[in-house]
CSV table of C-alpha atoms in Angstrom, one decimal:
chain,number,residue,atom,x,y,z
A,1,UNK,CA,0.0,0.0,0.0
A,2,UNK,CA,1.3,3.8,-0.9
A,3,UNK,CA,2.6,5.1,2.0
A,4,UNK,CA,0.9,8.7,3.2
A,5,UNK,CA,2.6,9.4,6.2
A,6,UNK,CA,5.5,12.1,6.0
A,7,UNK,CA,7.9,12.7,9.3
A,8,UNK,CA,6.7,16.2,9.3
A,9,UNK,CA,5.1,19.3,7.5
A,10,UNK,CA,8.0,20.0,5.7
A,11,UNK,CA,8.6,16.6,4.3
A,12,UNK,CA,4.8,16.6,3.7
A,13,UNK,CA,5.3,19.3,1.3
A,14,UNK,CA,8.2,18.5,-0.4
A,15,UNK,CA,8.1,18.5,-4.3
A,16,UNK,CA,4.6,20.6,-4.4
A,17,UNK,CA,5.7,23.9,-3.8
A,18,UNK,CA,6.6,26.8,-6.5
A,19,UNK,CA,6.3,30.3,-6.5
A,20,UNK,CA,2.6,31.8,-8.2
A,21,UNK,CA,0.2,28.6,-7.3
A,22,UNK,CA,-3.4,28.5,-5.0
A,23,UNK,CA,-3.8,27.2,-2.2
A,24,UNK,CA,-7.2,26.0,-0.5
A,25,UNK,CA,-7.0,25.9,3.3
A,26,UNK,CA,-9.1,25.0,6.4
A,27,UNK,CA,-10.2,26.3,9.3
A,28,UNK,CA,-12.1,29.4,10.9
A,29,UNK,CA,-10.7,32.1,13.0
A,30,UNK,CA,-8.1,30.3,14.4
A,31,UNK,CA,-9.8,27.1,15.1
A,32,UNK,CA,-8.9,23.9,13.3
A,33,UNK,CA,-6.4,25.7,11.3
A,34,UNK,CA,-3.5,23.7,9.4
A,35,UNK,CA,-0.5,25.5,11.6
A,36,UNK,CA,2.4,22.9,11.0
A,37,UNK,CA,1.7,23.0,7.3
A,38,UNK,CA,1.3,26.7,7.7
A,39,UNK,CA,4.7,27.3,9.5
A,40,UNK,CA,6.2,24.6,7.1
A,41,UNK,CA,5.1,27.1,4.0
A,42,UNK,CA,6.5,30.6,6.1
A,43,UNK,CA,10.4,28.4,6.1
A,44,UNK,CA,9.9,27.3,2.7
A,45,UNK,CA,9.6,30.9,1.4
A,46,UNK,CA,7.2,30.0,-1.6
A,47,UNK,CA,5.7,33.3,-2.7
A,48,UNK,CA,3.0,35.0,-4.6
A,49,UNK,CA,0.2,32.2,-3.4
A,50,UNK,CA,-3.3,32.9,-3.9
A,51,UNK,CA,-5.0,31.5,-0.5
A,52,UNK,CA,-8.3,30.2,-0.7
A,53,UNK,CA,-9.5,30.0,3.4
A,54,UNK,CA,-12.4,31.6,5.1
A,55,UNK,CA,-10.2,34.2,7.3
A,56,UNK,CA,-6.5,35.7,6.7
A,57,UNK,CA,-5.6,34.7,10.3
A,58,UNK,CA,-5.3,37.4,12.8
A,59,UNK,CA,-1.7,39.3,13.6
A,60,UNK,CA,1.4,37.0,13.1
A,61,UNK,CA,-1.0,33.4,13.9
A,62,UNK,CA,-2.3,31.3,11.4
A,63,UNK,CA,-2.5,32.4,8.1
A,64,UNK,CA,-1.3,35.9,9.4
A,65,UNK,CA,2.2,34.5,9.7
A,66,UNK,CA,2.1,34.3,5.9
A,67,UNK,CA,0.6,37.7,5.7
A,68,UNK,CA,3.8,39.3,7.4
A,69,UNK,CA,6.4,37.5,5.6
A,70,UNK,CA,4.9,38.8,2.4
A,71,UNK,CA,4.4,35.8,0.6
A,72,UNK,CA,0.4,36.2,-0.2
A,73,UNK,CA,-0.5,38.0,-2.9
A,74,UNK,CA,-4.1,37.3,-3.4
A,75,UNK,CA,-6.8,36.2,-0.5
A,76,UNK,CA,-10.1,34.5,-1.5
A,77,UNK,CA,-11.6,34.8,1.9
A,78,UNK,CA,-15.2,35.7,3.2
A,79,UNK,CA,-14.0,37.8,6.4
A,80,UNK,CA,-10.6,39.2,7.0
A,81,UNK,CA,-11.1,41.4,10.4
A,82,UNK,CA,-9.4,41.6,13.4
A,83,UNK,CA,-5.8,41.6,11.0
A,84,UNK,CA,-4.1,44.7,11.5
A,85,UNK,CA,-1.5,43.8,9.0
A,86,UNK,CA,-4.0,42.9,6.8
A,87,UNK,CA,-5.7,45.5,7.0
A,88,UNK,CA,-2.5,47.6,6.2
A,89,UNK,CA,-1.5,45.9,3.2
A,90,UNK,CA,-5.3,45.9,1.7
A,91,UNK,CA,-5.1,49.5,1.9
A,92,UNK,CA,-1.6,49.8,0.8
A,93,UNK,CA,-2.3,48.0,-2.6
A,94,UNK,CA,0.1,45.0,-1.5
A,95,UNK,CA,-2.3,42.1,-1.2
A,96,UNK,CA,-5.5,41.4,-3.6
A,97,UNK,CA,-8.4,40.0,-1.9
A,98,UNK,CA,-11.6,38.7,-3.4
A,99,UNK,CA,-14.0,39.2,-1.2
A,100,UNK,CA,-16.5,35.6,-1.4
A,101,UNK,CA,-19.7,34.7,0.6
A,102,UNK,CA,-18.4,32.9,2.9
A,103,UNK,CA,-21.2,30.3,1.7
A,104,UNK,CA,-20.2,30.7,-1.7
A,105,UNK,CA,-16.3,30.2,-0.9
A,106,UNK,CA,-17.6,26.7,0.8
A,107,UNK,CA,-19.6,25.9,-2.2
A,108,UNK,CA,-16.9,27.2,-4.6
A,109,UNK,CA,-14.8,24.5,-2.7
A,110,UNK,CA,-17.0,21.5,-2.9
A,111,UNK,CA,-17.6,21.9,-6.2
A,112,UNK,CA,-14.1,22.5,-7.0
A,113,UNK,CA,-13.7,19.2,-5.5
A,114,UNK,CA,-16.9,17.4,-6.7
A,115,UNK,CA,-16.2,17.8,-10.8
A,116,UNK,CA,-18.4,20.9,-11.0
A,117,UNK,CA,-17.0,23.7,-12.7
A,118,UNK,CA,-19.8,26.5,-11.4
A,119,UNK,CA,-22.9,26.5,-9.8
A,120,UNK,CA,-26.0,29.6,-9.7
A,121,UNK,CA,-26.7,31.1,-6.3
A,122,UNK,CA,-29.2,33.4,-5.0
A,123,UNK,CA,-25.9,35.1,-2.6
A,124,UNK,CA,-25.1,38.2,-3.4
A,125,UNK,CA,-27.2,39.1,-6.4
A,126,UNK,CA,-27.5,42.7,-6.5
A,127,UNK,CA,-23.8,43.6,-4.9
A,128,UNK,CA,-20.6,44.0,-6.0
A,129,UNK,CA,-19.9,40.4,-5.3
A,130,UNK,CA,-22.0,39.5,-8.9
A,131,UNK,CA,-20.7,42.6,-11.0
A,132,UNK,CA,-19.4,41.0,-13.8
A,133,UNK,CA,-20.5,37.8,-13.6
A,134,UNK,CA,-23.1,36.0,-15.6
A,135,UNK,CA,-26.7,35.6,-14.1
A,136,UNK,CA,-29.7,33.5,-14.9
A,137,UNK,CA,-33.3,33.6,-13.9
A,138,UNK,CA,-35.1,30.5,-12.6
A,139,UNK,CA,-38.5,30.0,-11.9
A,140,UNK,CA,-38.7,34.4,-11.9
A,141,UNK,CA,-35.2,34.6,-9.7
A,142,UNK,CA,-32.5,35.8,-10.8
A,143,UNK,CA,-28.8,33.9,-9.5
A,144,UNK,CA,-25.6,34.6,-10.1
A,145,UNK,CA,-22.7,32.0,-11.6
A,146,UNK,CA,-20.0,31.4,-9.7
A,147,UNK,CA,-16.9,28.9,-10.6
A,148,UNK,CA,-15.5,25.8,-8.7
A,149,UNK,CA,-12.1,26.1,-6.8
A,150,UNK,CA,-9.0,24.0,-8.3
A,151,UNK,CA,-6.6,24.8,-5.9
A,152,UNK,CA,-3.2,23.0,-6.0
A,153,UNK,CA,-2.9,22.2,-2.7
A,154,UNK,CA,-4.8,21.6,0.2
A,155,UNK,CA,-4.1,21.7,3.5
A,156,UNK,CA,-6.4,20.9,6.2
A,157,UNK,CA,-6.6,20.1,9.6
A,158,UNK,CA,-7.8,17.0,11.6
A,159,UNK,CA,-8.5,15.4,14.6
A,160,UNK,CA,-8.0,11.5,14.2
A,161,UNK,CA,-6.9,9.8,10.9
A,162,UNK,CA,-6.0,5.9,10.5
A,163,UNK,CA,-3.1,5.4,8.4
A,164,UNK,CA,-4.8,4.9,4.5
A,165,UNK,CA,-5.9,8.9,5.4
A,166,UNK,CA,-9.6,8.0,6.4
A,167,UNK,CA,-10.4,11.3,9.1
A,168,UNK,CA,-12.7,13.0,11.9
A,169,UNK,CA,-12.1,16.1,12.6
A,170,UNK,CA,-13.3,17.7,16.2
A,171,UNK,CA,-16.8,20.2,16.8
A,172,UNK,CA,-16.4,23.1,15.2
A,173,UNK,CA,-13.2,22.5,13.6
A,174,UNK,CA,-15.0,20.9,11.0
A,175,UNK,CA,-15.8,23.9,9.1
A,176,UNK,CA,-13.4,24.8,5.5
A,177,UNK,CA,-11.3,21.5,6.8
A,178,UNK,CA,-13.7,19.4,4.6
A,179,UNK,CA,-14.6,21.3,1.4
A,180,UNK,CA,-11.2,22.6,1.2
A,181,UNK,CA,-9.5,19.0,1.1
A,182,UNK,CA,-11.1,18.2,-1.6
A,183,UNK,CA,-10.3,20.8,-3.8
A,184,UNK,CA,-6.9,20.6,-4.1
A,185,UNK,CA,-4.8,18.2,-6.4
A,186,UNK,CA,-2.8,17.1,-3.7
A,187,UNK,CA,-4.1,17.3,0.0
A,188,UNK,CA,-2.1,17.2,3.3
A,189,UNK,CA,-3.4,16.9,6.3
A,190,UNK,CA,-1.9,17.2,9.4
A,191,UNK,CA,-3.8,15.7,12.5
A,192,UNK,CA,-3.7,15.2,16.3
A,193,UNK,CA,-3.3,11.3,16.3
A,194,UNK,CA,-2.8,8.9,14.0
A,195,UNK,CA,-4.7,5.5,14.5
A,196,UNK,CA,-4.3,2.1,13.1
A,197,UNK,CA,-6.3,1.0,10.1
A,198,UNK,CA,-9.4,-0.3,11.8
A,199,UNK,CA,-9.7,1.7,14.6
A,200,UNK,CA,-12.2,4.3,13.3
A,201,UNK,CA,-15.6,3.4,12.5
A,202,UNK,CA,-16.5,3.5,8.8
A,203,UNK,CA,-19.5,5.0,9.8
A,204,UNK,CA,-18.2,7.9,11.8
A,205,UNK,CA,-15.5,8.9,9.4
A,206,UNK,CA,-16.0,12.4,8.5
A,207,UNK,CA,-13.6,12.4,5.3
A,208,UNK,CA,-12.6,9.4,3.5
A,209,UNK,CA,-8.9,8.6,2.4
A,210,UNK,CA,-9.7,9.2,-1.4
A,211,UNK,CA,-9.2,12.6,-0.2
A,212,UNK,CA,-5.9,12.6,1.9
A,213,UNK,CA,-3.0,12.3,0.2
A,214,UNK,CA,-0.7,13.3,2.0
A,215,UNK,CA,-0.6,13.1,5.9
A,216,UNK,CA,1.7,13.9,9.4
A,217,UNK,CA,0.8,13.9,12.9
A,218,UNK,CA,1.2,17.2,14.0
A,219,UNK,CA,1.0,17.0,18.0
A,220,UNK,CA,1.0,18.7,20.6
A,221,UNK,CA,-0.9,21.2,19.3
A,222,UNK,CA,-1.7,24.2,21.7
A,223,UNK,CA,-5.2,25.6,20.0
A,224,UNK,CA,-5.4,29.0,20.7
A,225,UNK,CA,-8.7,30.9,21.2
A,226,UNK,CA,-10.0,34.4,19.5
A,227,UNK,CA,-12.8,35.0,22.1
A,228,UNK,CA,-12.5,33.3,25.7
A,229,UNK,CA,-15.9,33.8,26.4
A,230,UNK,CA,-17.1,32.2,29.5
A,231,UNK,CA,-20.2,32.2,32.6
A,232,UNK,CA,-20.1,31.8,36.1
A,233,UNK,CA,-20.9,28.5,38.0
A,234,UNK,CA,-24.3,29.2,39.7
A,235,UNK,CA,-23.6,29.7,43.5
A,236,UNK,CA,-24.5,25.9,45.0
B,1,UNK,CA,-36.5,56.8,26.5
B,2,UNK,CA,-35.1,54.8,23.8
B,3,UNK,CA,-34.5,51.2,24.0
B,4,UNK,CA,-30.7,49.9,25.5
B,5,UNK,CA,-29.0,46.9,23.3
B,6,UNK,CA,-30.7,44.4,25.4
B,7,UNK,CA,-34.7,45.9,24.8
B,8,UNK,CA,-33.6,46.0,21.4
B,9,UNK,CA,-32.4,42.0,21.3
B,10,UNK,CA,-35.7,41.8,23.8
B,11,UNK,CA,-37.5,43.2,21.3
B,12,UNK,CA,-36.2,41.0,18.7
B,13,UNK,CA,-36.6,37.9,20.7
B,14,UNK,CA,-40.6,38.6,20.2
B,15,UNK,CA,-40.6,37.3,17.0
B,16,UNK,CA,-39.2,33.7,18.0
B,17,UNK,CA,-41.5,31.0,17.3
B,18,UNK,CA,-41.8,27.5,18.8
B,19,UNK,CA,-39.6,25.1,17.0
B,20,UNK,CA,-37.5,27.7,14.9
B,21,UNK,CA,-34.3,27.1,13.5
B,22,UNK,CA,-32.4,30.7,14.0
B,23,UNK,CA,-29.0,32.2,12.7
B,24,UNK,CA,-28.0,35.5,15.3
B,25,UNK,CA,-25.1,37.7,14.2
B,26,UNK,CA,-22.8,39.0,16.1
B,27,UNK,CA,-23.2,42.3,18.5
B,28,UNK,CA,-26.7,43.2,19.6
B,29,UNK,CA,-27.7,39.8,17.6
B,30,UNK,CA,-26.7,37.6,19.9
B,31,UNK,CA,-28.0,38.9,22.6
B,32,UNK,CA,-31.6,37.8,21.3
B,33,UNK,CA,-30.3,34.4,22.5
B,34,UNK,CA,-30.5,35.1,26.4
B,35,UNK,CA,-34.4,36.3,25.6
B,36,UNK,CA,-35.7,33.1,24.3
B,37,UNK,CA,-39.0,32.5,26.1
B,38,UNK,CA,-39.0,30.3,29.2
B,39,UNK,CA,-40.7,26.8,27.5
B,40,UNK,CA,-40.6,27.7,23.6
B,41,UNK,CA,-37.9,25.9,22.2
B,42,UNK,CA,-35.4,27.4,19.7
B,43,UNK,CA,-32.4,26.1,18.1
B,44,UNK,CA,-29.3,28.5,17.0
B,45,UNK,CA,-27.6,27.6,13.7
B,46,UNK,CA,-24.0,29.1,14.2
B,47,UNK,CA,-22.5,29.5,10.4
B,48,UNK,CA,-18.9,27.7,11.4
B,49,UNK,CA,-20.9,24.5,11.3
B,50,UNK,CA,-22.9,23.9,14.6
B,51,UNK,CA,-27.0,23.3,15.1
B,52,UNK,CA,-27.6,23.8,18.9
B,53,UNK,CA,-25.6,26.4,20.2
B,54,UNK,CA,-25.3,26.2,24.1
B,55,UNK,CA,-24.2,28.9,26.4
B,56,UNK,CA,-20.4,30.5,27.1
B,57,UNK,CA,-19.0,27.1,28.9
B,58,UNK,CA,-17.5,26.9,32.5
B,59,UNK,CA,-13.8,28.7,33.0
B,60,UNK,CA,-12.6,25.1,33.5
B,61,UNK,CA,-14.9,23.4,30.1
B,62,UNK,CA,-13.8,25.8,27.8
B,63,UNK,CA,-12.7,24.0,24.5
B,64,UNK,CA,-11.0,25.8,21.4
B,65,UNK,CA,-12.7,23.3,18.9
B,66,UNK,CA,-16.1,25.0,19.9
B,67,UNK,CA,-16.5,28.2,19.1
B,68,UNK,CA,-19.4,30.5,17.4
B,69,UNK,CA,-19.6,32.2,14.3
B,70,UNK,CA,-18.6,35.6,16.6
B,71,UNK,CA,-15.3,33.1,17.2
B,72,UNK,CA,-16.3,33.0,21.0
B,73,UNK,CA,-15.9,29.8,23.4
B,74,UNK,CA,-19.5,28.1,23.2
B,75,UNK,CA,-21.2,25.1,25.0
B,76,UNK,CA,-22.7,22.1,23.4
B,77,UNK,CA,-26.8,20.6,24.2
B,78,UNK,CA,-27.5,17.3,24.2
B,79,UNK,CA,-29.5,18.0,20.5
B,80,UNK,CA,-26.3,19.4,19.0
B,81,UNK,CA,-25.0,18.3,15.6
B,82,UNK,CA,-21.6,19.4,14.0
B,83,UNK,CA,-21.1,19.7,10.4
B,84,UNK,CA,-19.0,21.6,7.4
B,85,UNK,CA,-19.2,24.8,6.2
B,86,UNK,CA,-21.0,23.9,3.0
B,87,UNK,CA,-23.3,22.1,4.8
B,88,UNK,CA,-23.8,24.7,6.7
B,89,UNK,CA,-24.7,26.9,4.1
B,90,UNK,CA,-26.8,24.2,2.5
B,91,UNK,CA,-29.2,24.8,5.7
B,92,UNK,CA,-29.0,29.1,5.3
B,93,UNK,CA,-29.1,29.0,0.9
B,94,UNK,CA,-31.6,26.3,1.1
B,95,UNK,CA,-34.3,28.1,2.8
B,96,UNK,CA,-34.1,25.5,5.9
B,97,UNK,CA,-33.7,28.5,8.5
B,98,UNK,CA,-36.6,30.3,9.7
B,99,UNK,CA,-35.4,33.4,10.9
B,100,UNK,CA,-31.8,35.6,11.2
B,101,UNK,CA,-31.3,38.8,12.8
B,102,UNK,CA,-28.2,40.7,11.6
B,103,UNK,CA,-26.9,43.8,12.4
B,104,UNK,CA,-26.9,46.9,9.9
B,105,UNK,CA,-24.8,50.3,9.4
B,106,UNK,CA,-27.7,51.1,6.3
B,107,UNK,CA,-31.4,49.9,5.6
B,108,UNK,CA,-33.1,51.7,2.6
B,109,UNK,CA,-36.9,52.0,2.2
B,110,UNK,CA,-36.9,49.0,-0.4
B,111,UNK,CA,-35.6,47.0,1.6
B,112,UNK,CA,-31.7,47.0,0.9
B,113,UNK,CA,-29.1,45.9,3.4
B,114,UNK,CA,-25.7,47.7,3.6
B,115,UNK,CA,-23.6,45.8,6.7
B,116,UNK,CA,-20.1,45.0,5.6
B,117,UNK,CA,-17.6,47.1,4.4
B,118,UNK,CA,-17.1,51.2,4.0
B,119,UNK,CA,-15.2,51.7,1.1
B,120,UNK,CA,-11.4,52.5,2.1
B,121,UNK,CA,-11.8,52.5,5.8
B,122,UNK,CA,-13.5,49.3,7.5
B,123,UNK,CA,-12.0,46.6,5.3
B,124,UNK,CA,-13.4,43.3,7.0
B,125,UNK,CA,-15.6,41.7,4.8
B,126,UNK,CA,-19.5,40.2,4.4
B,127,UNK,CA,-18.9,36.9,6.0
B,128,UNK,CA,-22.2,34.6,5.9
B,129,UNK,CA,-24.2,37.7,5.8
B,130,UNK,CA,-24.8,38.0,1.9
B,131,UNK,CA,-25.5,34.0,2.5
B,132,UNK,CA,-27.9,34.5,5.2
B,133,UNK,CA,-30.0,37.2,3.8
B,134,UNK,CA,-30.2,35.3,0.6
B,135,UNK,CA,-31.6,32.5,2.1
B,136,UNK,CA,-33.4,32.9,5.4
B,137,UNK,CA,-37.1,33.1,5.5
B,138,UNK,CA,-36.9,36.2,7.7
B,139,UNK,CA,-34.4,39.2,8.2
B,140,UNK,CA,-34.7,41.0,11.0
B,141,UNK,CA,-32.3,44.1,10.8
B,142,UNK,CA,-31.6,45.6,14.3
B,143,UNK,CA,-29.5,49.0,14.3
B,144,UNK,CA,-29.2,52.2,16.4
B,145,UNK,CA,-31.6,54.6,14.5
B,146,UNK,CA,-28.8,56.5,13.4
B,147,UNK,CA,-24.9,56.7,13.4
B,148,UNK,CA,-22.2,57.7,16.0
B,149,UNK,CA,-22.9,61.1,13.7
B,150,UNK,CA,-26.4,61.4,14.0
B,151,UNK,CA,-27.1,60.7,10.6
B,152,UNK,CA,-29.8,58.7,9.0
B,153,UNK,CA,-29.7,54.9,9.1
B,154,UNK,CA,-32.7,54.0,7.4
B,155,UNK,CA,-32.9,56.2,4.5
B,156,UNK,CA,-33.9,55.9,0.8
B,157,UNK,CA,-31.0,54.5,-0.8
B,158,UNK,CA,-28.0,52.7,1.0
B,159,UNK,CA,-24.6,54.9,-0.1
B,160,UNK,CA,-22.7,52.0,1.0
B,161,UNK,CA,-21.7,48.8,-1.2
B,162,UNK,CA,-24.8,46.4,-0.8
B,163,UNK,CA,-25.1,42.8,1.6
B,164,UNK,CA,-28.7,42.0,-0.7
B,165,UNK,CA,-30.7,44.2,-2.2
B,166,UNK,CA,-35.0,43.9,-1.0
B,167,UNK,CA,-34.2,41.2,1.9
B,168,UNK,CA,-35.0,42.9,4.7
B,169,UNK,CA,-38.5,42.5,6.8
B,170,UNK,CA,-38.4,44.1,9.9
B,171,UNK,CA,-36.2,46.7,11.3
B,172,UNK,CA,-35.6,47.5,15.1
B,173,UNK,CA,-33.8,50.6,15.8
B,174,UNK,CA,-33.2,52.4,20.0
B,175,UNK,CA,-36.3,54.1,18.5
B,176,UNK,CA,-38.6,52.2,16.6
B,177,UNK,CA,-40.2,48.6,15.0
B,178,UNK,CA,-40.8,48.9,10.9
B,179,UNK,CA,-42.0,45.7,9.4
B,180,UNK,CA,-43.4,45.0,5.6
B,181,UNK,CA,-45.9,41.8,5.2
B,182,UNK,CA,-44.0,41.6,1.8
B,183,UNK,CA,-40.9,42.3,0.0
B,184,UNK,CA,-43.3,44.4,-2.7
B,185,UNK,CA,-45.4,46.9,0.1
B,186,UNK,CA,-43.4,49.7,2.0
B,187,UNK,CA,-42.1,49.3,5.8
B,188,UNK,CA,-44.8,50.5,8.4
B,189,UNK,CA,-43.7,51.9,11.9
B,190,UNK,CA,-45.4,49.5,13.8
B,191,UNK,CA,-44.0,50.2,17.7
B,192,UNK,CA,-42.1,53.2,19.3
B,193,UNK,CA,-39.9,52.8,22.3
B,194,UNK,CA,-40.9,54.2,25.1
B,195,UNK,CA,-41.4,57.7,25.3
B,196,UNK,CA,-40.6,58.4,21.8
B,197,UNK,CA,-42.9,60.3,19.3
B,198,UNK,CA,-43.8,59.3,16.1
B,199,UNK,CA,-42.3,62.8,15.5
B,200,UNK,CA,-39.5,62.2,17.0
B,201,UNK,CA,-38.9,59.1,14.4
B,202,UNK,CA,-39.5,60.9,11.9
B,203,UNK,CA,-37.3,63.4,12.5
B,204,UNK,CA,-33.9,61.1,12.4
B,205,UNK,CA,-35.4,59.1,9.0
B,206,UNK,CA,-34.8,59.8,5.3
B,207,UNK,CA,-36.5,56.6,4.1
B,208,UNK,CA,-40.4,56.8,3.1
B,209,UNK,CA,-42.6,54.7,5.5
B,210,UNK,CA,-45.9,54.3,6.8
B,211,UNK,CA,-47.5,54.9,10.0
């Protein structure tokens, strides 16, 4: 059987990199976000990538790491707050962004993925998001076409994956993880544990190896959190 | 006296139904969730790919694989179900979700919502919001009546770049409830806060309504 799993991020990556290519990648805010594969990318210096992912990062984590070193030049993202540098270099005319629906980036993704080259949406009909692109009524509606995703790679983030690639990922770290892996020529994911082939219920897997090429186990991880957002115990 | 953020999410949380599937945004939005009705049951869609959104966990249960579309710590109910983001937007496009209340820097008498960007200043970015009032059955818009300024929120034309254009049905400012049965009829001032005059209302609105 091919083998999938690498060492690391950087052997993980090895041979898919170049200067100029698109990248789809998972996560939201900062959770269930890719960040050996991301830190792997900062060292390897590739540059120019156009990243497909929901959110930029914020300041110097995730995604924003990439921001600083000046190796994005093109976001497809839905929301890219909370970024000062971000914010900076939008402003400044050194990063692109194409602002998507952050529906229509998951969509754009899974069709990307799914052998569908574009798909008619009601989102954002009306705004700038559909200047220029081609619209359609249906039954008296009008939608707008947008295209799949073909992204490179992808890189993702999981929670347990058993050795052929077959993956769960964890609550709400779910989100882009899934789309985005399977838009990508080649996807990598990097996980918390790696299990042995039959560990996993077939039922309960979340993403099937077809999708996983490419695969490290990236613990310990120390998730960070945006919000920490909590109540009081009632007084007993 | 004009209604605080929590009358206005109070407010808000009157037009929760029994057995609703609900999407909050963030800010003043999400307050609507501590005013659900003691007995009616409502379940909170959270865009990131979560049906059954608990309360802000325990100091000591806090867990940074659960989290809220506003990226804040969350809880988990026994009827909770995690998913993917295109899943999650299957339930908002397709028409599954019954009502969302957003917030909104512009409303214009048709109907228009204007919520996510000011054009080389506020760079953030629409999020699910073009999503969610494409595909919710009901948007409930709830804004201060007008800006840090004192300028005009609800007005005949939004100035800034569009989040849909005729999606909005009901609209609750510090001020005042406008609601349309239809997305074809005009909005109608249907409630005043406290203390406020219909003159007072419309006073601080540009748009054309009915009273």
């Amino acid at each position: 059987m091919a083998q999938k799993i690498y060492p690391d991020a950087k052997a993980a990556l090895d041979g898919l990199l170049f200067d100029g290519m698109t990248i789809a990648c998972g996560g939201f805010g900062l959770c269930g976000i890719p960040e050996r594969l991301i830190d792997a990318l900062v060292e390897s210096g590739v540059r120019d990538l156009t990243v497909a992912s929901n959110n930029c990062g914020i300041d110097n984590v995730a995604l924003g790491k990439l921001l600083r070193t000046r190796q994005i030049k093109k976001m497809i993202s839905s929301y890219v707050g909370e970024n000062k540098e971000f914010e900076r270099q939008f402003l400044a005319g050194e990063v692109e962004v194409e602002f998507t629906p952050q529906g229509t980036l998951a969509e754009r993704m899974r069709a990307g993925g799914a052998g569908i080259p574009g798909f008619y949406t009601k989102t954002g009909v009306g705004t700038q998001v559909a200047e220029g692109k081609e619209t359609k009524e249906f039954d008296g509606q009008t939608y707008v076409l947008e295209r799949g995703i073909h992204a490179d790679i992808s890189i993702i983030k999981g929670w347990k994956a058993d050795e052929t690639g077959n993956l769960m990922f964890r609550k709400t770290a779910r989100n882009f993880n899934q789309p985005a892996a399977t838009c990508g020529k080649v996807c990598i994911a990097e996980v918390e544990e790696i299990v042995p082939v039959g560990s996993l219920d077939p039922d309960c897997i979340h993403l099937p190896s077809i999708f996983v090429n490419r695969l490290i186990d990236g613990s310990p991880y120390e998730k960070q959190i945006e919000f920490r957002t909590v109540r009081e115990r009632e007084a007993a | 006296m004009a209604w605080d953020r929590n009358q206005m999410a109070a407010r808000a949380a009157k037009e929760l139904r029994d057995g609703y599937y609900v999407n909050l945004g963030i800010g003043i939005p999400t307050l609507v969730a501590n005013c659900v009705p003691p007995g009616m049951t409502v379940t909170l869609q959270s865009e990131n790919g979560m049906l059954g959104i608990g309360p802000f966990p325990y100091d000591d249960e806090v867990d940074p694989d659960l989290i809220n579309a506003g990226k804040q710590t969350v809880s988990e109910l026994p009827q909770t179900s995690f998913f993917d983001s295109a899943t999650s937007f299957a339930m908002i496009r397709g028409g599954h979700i019954d009502l969302a209340v957003l917030g909104g820097m512009e409303v214009s008498e048709k109907g228009d919502l204007a919520n996510w960007m000011v054009p080389g200043k506020m760079i953030k970015g629409m999020g699910g919001a073009m999503d969610l009032v494409a595909g919710v059955k009901k948007i409930i818009v709830v804004m201060e009546h007008v800006s840090k300024h004192g300028d005009p929120k609800f007005i005949p034309e939004c100035t800034l770049p569009l989040t849909g254009r005729n999606v909005v049905d009901m609209i609750i400012t510090d001020l005042a409830v406008f609601q349309r049965p239809d997305h074809d009829s005009p909005f109608k001032l249907i409630e005043l806060a406290p203390g406020v005059t219909k003159e007072e209302v419309r006073g601080k609105t540009t748009a054309n309504y009915v009273e």
